[in-house]
Short mmCIF file of C-alpha atoms and ligand atoms in Angstrom, two decimals:
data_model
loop_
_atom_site.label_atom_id
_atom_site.label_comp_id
_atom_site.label_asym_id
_atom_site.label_seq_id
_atom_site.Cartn_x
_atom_site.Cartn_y
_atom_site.Cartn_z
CA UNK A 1 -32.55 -12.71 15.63
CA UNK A 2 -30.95 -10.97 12.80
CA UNK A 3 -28.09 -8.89 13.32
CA UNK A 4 -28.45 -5.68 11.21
CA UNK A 5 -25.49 -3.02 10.73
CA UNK A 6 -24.77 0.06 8.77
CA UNK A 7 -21.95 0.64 7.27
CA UNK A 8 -21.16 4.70 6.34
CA UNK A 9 -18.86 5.02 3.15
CA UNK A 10 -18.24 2.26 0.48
CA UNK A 11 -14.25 2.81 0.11
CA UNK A 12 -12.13 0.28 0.89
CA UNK A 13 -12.17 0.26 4.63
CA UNK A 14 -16.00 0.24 4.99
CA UNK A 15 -16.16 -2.72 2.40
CA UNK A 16 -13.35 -4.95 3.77
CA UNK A 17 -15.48 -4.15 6.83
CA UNK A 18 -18.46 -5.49 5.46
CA UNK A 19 -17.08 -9.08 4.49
CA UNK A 20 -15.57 -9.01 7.95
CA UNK A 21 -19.31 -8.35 9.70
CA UNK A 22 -20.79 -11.11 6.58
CA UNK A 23 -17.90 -13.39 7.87
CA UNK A 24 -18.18 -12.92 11.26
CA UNK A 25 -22.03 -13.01 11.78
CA UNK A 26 -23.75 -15.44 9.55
CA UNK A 27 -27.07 -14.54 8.47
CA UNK A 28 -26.68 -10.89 9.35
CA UNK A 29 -27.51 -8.01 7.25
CA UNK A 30 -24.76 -5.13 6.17
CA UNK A 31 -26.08 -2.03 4.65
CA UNK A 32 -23.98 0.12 2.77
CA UNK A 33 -24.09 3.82 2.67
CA UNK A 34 -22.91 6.52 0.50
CA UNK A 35 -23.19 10.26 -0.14
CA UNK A 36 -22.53 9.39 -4.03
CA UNK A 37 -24.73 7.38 -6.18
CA UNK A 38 -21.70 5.45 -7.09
CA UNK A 39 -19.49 3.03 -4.57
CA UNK A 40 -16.20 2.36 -4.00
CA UNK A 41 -14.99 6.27 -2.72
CA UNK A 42 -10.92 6.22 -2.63
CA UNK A 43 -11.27 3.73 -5.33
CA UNK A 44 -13.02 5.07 -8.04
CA UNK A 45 -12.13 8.89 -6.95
CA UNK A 46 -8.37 8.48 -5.22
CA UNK A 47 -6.46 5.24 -7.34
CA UNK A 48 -4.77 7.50 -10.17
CA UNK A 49 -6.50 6.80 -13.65
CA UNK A 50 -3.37 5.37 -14.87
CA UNK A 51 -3.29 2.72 -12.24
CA UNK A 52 -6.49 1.20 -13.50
CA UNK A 53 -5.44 -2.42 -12.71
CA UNK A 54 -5.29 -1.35 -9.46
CA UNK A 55 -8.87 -0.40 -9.43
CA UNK A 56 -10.13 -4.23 -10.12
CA UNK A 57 -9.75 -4.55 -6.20
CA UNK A 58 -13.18 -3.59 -6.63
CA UNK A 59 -14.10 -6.37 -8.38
CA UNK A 60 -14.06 -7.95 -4.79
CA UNK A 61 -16.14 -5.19 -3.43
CA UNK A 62 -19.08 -5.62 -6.23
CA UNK A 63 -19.16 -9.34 -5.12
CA UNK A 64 -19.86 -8.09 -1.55
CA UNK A 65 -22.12 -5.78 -2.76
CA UNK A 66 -24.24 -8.30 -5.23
CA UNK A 67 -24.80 -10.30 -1.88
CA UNK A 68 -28.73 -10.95 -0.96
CA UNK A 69 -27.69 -9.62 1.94
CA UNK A 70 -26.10 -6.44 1.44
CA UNK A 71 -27.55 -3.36 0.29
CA UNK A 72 -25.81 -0.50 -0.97
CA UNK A 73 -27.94 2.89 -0.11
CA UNK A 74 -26.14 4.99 -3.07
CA UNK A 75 -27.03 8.69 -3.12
CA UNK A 76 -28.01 8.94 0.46
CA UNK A 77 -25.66 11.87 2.01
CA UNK A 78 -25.64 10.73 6.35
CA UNK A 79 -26.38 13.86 8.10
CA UNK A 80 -28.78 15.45 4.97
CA UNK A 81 -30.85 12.79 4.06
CA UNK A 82 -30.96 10.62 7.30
CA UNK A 83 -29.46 11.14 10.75
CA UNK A 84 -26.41 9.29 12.82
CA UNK A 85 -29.34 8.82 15.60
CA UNK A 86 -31.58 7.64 13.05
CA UNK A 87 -29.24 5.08 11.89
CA UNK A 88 -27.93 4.49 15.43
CA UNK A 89 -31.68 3.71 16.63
CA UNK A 90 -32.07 1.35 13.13
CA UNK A 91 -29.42 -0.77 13.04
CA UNK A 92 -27.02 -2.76 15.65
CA UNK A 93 -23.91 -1.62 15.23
CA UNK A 94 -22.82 1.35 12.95
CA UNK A 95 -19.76 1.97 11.17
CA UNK A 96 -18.40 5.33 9.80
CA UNK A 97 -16.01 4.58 7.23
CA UNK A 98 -15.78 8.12 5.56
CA UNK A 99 -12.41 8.77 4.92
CA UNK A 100 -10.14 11.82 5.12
CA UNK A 101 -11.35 13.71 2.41
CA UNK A 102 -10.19 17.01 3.58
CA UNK A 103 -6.81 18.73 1.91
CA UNK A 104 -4.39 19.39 4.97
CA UNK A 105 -3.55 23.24 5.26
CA UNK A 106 -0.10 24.88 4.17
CA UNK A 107 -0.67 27.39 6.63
CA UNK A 108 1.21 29.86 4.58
CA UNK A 109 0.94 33.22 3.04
CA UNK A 110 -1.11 33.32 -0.28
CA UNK A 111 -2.36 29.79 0.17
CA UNK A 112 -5.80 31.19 -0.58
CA UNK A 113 -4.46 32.54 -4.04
CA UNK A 114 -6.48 31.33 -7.66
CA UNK A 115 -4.06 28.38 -8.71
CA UNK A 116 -3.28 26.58 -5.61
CA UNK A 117 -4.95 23.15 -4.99
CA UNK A 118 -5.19 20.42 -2.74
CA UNK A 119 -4.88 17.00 -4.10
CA UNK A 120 -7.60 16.07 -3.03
CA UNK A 121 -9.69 18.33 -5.00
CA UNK A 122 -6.58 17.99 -7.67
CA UNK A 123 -6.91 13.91 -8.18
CA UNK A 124 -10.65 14.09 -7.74
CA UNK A 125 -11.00 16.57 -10.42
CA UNK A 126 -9.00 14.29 -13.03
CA UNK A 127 -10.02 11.09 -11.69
CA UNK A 128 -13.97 12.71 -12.60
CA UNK A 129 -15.34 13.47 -8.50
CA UNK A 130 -18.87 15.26 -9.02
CA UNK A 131 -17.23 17.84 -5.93
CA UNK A 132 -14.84 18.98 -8.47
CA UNK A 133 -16.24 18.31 -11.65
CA UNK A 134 -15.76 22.84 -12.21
CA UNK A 135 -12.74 22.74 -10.07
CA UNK A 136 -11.03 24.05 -13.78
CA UNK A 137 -7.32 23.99 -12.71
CA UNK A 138 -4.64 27.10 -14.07
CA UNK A 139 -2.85 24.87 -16.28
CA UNK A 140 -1.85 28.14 -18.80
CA UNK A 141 1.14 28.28 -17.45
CA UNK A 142 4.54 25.98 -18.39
CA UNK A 143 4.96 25.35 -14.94
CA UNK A 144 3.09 23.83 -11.91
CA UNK A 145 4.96 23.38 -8.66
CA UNK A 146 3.73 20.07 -6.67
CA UNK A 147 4.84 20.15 -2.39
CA UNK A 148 4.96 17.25 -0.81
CA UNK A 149 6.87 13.83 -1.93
CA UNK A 150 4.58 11.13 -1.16
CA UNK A 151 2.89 8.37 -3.55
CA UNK A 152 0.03 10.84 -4.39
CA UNK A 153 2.63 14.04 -5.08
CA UNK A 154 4.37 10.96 -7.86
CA UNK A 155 0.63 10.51 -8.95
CA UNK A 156 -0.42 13.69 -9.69
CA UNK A 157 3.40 14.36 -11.30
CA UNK A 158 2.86 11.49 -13.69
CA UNK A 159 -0.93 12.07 -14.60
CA UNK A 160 -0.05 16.16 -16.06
CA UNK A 161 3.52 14.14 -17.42
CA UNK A 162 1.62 11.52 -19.49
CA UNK A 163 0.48 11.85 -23.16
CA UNK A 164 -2.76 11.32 -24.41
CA UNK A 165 -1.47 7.72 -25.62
CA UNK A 166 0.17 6.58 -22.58
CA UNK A 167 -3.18 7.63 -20.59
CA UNK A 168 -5.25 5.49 -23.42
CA UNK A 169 -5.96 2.40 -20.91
CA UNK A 170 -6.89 5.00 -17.78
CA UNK A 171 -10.34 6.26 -16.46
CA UNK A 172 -9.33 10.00 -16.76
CA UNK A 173 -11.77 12.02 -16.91
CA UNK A 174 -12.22 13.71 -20.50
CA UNK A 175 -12.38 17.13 -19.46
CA UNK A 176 -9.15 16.39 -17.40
CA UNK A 177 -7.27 14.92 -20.04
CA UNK A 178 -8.00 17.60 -22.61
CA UNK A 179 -7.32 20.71 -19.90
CA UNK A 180 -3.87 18.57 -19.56
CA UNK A 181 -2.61 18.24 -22.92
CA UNK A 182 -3.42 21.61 -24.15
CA UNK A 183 -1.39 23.02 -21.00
CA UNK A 184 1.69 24.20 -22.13
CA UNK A 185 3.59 22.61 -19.26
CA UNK A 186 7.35 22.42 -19.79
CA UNK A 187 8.33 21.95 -15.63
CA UNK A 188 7.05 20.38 -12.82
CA UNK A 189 8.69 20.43 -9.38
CA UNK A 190 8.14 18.49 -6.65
CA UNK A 191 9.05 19.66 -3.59
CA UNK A 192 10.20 17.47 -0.44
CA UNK A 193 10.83 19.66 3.26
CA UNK A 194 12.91 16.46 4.10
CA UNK A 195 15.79 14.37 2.18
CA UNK A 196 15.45 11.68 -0.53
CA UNK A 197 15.44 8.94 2.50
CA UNK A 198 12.36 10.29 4.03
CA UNK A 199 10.66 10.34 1.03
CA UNK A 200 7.59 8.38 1.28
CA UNK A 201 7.52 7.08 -2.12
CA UNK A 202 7.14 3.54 -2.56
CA UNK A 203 9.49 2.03 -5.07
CA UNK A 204 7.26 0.73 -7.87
CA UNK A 205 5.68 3.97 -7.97
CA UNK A 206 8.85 5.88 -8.12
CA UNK A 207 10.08 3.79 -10.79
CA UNK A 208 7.40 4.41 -13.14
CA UNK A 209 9.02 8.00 -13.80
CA UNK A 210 12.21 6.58 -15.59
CA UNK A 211 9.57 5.42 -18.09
CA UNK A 212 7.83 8.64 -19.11
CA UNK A 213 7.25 9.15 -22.77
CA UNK A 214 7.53 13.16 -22.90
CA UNK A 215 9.07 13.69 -19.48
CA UNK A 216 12.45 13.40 -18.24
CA UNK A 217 12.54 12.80 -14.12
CA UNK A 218 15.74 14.41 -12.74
CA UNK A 219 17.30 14.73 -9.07
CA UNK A 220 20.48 16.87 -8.09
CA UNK A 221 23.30 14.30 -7.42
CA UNK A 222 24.60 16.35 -4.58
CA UNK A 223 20.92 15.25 -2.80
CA UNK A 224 21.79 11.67 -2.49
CA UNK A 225 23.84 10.25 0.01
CA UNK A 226 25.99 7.08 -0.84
CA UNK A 227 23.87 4.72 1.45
CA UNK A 228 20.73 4.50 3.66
CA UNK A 229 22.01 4.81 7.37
CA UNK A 230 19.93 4.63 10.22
CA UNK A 231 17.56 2.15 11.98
CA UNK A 232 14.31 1.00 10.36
CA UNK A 233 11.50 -1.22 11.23
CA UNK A 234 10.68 -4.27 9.00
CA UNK A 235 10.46 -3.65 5.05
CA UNK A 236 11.23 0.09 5.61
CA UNK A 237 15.22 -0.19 4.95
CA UNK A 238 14.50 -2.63 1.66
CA UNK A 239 11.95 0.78 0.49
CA UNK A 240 14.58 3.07 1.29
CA UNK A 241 17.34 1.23 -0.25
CA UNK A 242 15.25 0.66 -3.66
CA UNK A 243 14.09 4.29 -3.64
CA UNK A 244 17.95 5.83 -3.54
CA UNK A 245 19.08 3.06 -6.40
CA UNK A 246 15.97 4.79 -8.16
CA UNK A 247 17.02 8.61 -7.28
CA UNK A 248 20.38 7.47 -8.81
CA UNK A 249 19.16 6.66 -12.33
CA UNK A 250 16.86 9.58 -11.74
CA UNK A 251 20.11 11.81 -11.28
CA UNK A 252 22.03 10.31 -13.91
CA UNK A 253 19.58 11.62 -16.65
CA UNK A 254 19.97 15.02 -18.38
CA UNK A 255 17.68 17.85 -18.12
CA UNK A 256 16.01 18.57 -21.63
CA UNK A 257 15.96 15.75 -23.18
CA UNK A 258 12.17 15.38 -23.51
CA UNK A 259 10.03 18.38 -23.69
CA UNK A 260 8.72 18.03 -19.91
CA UNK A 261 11.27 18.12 -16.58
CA UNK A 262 9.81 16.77 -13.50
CA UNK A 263 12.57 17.75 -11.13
CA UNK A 264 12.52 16.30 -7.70
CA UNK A 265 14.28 18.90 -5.09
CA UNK A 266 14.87 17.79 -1.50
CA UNK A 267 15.12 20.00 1.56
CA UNK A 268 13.18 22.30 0.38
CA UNK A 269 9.87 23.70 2.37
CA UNK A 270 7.42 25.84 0.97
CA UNK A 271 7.56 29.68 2.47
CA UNK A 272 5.40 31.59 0.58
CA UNK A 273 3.52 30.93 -2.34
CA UNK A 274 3.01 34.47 -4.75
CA UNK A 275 1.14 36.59 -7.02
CA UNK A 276 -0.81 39.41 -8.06
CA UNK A 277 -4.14 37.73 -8.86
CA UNK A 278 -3.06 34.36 -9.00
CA UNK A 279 -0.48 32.34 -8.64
CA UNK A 280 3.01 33.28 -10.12
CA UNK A 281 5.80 31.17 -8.38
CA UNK A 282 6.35 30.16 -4.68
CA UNK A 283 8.77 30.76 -2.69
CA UNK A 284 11.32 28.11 -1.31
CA UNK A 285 13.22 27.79 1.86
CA UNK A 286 16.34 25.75 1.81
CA UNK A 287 16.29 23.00 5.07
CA UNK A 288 18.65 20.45 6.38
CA UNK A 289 17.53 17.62 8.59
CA UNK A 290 18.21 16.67 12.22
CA UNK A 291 16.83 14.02 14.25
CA UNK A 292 14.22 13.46 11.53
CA UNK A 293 13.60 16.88 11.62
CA UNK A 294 13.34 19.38 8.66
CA UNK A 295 14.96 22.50 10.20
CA UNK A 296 14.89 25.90 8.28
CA UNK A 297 17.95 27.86 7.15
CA UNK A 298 16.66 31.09 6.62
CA UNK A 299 18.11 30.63 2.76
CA UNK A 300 15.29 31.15 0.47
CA UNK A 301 14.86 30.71 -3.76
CA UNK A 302 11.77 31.63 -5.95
CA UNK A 303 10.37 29.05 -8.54
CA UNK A 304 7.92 30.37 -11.02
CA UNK A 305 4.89 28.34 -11.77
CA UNK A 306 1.05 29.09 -12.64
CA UNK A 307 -0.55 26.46 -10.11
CA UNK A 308 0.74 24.98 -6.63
CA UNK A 309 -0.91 21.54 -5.94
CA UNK A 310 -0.38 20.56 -1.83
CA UNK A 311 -0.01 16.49 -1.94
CA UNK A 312 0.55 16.82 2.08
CA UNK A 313 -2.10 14.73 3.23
CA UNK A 314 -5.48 14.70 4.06
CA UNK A 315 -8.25 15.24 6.96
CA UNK A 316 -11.40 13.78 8.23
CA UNK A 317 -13.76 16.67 9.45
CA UNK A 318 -16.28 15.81 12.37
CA UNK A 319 -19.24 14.42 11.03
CA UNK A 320 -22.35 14.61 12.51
CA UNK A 321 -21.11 16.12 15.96
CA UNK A 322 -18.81 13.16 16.26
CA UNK A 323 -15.74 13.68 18.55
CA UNK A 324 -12.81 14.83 16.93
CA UNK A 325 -9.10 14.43 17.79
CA UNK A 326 -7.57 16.42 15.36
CA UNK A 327 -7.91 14.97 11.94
CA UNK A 328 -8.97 11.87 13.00
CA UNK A 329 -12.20 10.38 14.56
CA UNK A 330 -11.63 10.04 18.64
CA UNK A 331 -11.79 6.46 19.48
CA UNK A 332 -10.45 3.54 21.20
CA UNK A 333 -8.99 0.71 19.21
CA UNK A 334 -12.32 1.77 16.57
CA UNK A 335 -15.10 2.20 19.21
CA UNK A 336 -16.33 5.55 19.29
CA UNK A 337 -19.17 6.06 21.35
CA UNK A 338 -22.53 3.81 22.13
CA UNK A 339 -23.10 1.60 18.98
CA UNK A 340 -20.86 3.90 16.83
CA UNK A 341 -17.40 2.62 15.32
CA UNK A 342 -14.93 3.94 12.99
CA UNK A 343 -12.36 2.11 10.57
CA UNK A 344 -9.91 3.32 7.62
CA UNK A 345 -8.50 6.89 7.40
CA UNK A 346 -11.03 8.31 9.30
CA UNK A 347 -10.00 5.95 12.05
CA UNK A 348 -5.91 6.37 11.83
CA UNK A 349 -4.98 8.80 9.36
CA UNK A 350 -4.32 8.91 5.68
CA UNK A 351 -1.73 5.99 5.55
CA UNK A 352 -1.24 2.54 3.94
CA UNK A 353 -2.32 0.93 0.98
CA UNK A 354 -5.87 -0.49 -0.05
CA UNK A 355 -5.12 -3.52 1.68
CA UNK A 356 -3.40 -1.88 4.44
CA UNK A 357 -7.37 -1.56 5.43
CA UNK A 358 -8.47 -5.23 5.15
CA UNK A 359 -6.45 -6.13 8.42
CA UNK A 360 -7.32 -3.10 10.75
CA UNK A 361 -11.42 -3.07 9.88
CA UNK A 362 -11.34 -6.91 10.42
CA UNK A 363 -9.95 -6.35 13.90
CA UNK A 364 -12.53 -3.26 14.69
CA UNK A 365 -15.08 -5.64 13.10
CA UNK A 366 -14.52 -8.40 15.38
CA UNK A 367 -14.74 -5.99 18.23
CA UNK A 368 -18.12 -4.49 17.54
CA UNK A 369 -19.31 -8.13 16.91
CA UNK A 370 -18.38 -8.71 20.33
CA UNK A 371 -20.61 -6.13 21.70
CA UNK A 372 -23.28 -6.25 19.06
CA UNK A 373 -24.22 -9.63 17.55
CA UNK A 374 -27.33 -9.66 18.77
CA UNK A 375 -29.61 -7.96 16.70
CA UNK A 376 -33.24 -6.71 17.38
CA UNK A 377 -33.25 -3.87 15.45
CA UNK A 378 -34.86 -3.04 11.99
CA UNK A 379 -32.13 -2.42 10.09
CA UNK A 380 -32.85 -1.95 6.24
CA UNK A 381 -36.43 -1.49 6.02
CA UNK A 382 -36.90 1.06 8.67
CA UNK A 383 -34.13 3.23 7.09
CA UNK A 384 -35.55 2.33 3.16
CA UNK A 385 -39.03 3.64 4.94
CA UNK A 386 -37.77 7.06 6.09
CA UNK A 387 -36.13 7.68 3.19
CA UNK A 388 -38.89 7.13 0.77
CA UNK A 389 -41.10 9.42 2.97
CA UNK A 390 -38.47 11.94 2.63
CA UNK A 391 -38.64 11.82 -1.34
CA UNK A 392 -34.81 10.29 -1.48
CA UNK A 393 -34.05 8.94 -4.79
CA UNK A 394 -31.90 5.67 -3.18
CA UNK A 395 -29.21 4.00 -5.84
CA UNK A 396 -29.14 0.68 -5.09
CA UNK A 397 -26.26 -1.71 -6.51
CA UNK A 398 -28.72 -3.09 -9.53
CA UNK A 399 -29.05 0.92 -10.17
CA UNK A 400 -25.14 1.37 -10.10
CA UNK A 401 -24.16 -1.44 -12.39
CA UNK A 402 -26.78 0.26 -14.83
CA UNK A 403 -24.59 3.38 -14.79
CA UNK A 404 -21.51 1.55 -14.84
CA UNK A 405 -22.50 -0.45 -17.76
CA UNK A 406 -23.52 3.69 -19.29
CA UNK A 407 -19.85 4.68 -18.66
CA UNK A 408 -18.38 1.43 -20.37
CA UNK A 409 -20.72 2.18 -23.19
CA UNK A 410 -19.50 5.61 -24.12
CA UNK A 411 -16.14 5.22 -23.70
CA UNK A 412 -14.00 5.99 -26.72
CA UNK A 413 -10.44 4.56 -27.75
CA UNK A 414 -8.57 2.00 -25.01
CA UNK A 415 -10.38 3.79 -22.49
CA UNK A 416 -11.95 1.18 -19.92
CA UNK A 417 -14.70 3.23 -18.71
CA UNK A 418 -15.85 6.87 -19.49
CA UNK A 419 -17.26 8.03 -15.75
CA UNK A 420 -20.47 10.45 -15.89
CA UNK A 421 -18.68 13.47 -13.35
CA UNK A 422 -22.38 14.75 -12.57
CA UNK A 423 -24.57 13.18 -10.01
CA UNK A 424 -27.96 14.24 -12.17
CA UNK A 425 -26.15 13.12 -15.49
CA UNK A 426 -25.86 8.88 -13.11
CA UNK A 427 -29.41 9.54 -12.09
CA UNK A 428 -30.23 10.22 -15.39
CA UNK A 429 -29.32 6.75 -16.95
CA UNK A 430 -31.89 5.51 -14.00
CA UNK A 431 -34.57 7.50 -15.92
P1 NAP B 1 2.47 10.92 2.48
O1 NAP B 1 3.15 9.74 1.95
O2 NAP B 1 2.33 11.07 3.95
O3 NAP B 1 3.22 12.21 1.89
C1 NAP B 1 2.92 13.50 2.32
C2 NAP B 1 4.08 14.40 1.95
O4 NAP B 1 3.73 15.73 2.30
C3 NAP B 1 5.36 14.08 2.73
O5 NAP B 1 6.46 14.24 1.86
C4 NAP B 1 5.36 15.14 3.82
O6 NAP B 1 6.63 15.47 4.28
C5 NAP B 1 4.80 16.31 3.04
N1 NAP B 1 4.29 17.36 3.91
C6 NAP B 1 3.36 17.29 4.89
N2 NAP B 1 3.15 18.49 5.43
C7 NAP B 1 3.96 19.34 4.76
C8 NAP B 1 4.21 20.73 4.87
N3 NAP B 1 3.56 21.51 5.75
N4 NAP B 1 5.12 21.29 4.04
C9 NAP B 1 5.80 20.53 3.13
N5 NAP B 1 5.61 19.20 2.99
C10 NAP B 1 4.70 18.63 3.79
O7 NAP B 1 0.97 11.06 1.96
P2 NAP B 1 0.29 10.99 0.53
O8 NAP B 1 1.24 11.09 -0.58
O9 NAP B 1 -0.84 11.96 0.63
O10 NAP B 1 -0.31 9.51 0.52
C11 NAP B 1 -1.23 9.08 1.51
C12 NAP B 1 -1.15 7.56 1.65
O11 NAP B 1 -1.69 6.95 0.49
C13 NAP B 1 0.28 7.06 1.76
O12 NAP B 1 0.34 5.99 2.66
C14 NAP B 1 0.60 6.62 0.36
O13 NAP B 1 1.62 5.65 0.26
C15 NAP B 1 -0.75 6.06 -0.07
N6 NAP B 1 -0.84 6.06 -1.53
C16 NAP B 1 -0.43 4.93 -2.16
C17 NAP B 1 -0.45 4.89 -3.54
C18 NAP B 1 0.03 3.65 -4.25
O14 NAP B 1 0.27 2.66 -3.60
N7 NAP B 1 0.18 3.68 -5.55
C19 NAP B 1 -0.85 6.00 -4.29
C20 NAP B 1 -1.26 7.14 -3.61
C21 NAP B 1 -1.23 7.16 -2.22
P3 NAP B 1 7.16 14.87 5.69
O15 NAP B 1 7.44 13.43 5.41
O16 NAP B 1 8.34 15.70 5.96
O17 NAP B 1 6.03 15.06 6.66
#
């Protein structure tokens, strides 16, 4: 019999986990779900614009998805449009595969103020997300004060750094890239609550900010020890040891010699962030670290800025009544409950690479095959059924290379792809 399973969320960890079930289970079927009419989640929505080669990992992912037997069920929101249970009683094993698409809290005063963002909202709205397609950022000020110093607090940095030509290869979205260049940004800070050595930075990324056209990346010498001390697993010292040669040339530059700073400030946690209306500068406590720890000093200083943007990681919220433990899905090495499994970010936490992924949902994969290779169900068809009774318009992978091939048509200049950043303006090219 024909093993059927659904997979929920087309980002990198639910596909890698679809070529794992494909290789795993010959013959069997994978269905592919997803709240957007488009596929590919942290891909298309996450990878900055700039890093577009980066994005042809899903090159690997359409080849999965052009498979006679895969289907991708675009536009079909689990939980609105068709139930856990529903899919549960449909298919053999189920797979949730949704992400952590939730901005972690600050969880301090005047968090809630006009100008303060989350990445995620923040990278979806440039990299075109339908969910913040309005999110119209304060850029009107010359200042905009990122916290966190992680890859996606140097992606963010480098997108509002770059000028209209060196963003002429990326998928920005227009109305992003216009709202950027007529800001009349002259700082950006980035704020880290630990030193430069807990940074979590990765090196390549890091070094793409001595190469900034119209910004000059700059570091307080007195913030960088001589050496990396201290025991680390693996790769980790390598990282570290590339990162502080980096924060040297970073600290050898001078401040105003291009029109933008991007100043990188360690020990420094965010206290308060203030304003009348809206944001007007946040407030700074100096730290020092022990045992790893980023301990307080009671020693505060004010930066001014128009807009805050938190790159402190991300959350999964419970879906569907699913057990929670904290911002993660509760599980046991993937299994969740019954025939219900989780993979990726919603699984561990918002860590790793792309192809940190490919690994871990193999493993999960193999798992679940163990328990539930032996179809039965309906799979597909039952699901394709219900949703056609309940009048849902389902995109299905010939549908999404239609509006794929729409955004590659109307793209102007070196720009690869122009992405529609309404769901009604993709089901439109469907007719
Ligand atoms: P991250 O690397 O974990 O960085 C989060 C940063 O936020 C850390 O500096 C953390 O400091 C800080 N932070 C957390 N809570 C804070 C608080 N309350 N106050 C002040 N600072 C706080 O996470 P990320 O940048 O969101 O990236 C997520 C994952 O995606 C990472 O594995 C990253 O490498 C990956 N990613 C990779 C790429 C790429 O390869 N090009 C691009 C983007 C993202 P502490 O360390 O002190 O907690």
């Amino acid at each position: 019999m024909t093993a059927h399973y659904a997979i929920i969320g087309s980002g990198p960890s639910g596909m890698y986990a679809a070529d794992a079930l494909l290789e795993g289970v010959p013959g069997c079927h994978v269905d592919v779900f997803d709240r957007l009419p488009v596929p590919f989640g942290l891909i298309r929505y996450g990878v900055a614009p700039d890093h577009y080669k980066t994005k042809n990992t899903a090159r690997q992912f359409a080849r999965t998805l052009d498979l006679p037997t895969v289907r991708f069920f675009g536009n079909v929101e689990v939980g609105r449009d068709i139930s856990l249970d529903e899919l549960k009683t449909f298919y053999d094993g189920v797979v949730l595969a949704i992400g952590a698409y939730n901005d972690r809290p600050l969880g301090i005063p005047g968090e809630d103020l006009p100008g303060v963002y989350g990445a995620c909202a923040f990278v979806g709205w440039y990299n075109g997300h339908p969910d913040y397609r309005d999110l119209a950022p304060l850029l009107d000020k010359d200042a905009v004060a990122v916290v966190g110093v992680g890859n996606v607090a140097l992606d963010v940095c480098r997108v509002l750094a770059k000028t209209v030509a060196e963003m002429d290869e990326s998928d920005i979205a227009a109305h992003a890239l216009d709202a950027i260049q007529q800001a009349p940004l002259k700082r950006l800070h980035m704020f880290g609550r630990r030193g430069p050595i807990e940074a979590g930075f990765t090196p390549k990324e890091l070094g793409e900010l001595r190469e900034l056209e119209r910004a000059v990346a700059i570091i307080d010498p007195a913030q960088l020890p001589d050496q990396v001390d201290g025991e680390f697993e693996g790769r980790e010292k390598g990282v570290k040891e590339k990162n502080l040669s980096i924060f040297k040339e970073l600290a050898a530059h001078k401040a105003g010699i291009k029109p933008i700073s991007l100043k990188i400030e360690f020990y420094a946690a965010p206290k308060e962030i203030f304003g009348k209306d809206r944001v007007e500068g946040i407030r700074m406590e100096r730290t020092r670290v022990e045992n790893g720890r980023a301990i307080a000093t009671g020693e505060t200083f004010d930066v001014a800025c128009g807009a805050v943007v938190k790159a402190i990681g991300y959350f999964s919220k419970a879906p569907y009544g699913v057990p929670m433990n904290g911002g993660t899905i509760a599980n046991v090495a993937g299994h969740v409950e019954d025939n219900l499994w989780v993979v990726g970010w919603s699984k561990r936490g918002p860590s790793g690479t792309i192809p940190t992924n490919g690994p871990e949902s193999r493993d999960v994969m193999r798992k679940m095959i163990a328990e539930h290779d032996n179809g039965g169900k309906p799979g597909g068809e039952a699901a394709d059924l219900l949703l056609r009774t309940r009048g849902v318009r389902v995109v299905d992978y010939p549908d999404y290379k239609k509006i794929v091939a729409a955004e590659v048509a109307r793209a102007t200049g070196g720009h690869p792809q122009e992405k529609f950043t309404r769901i009604d303006e993709m089901l439109a090219v469907l007719g």
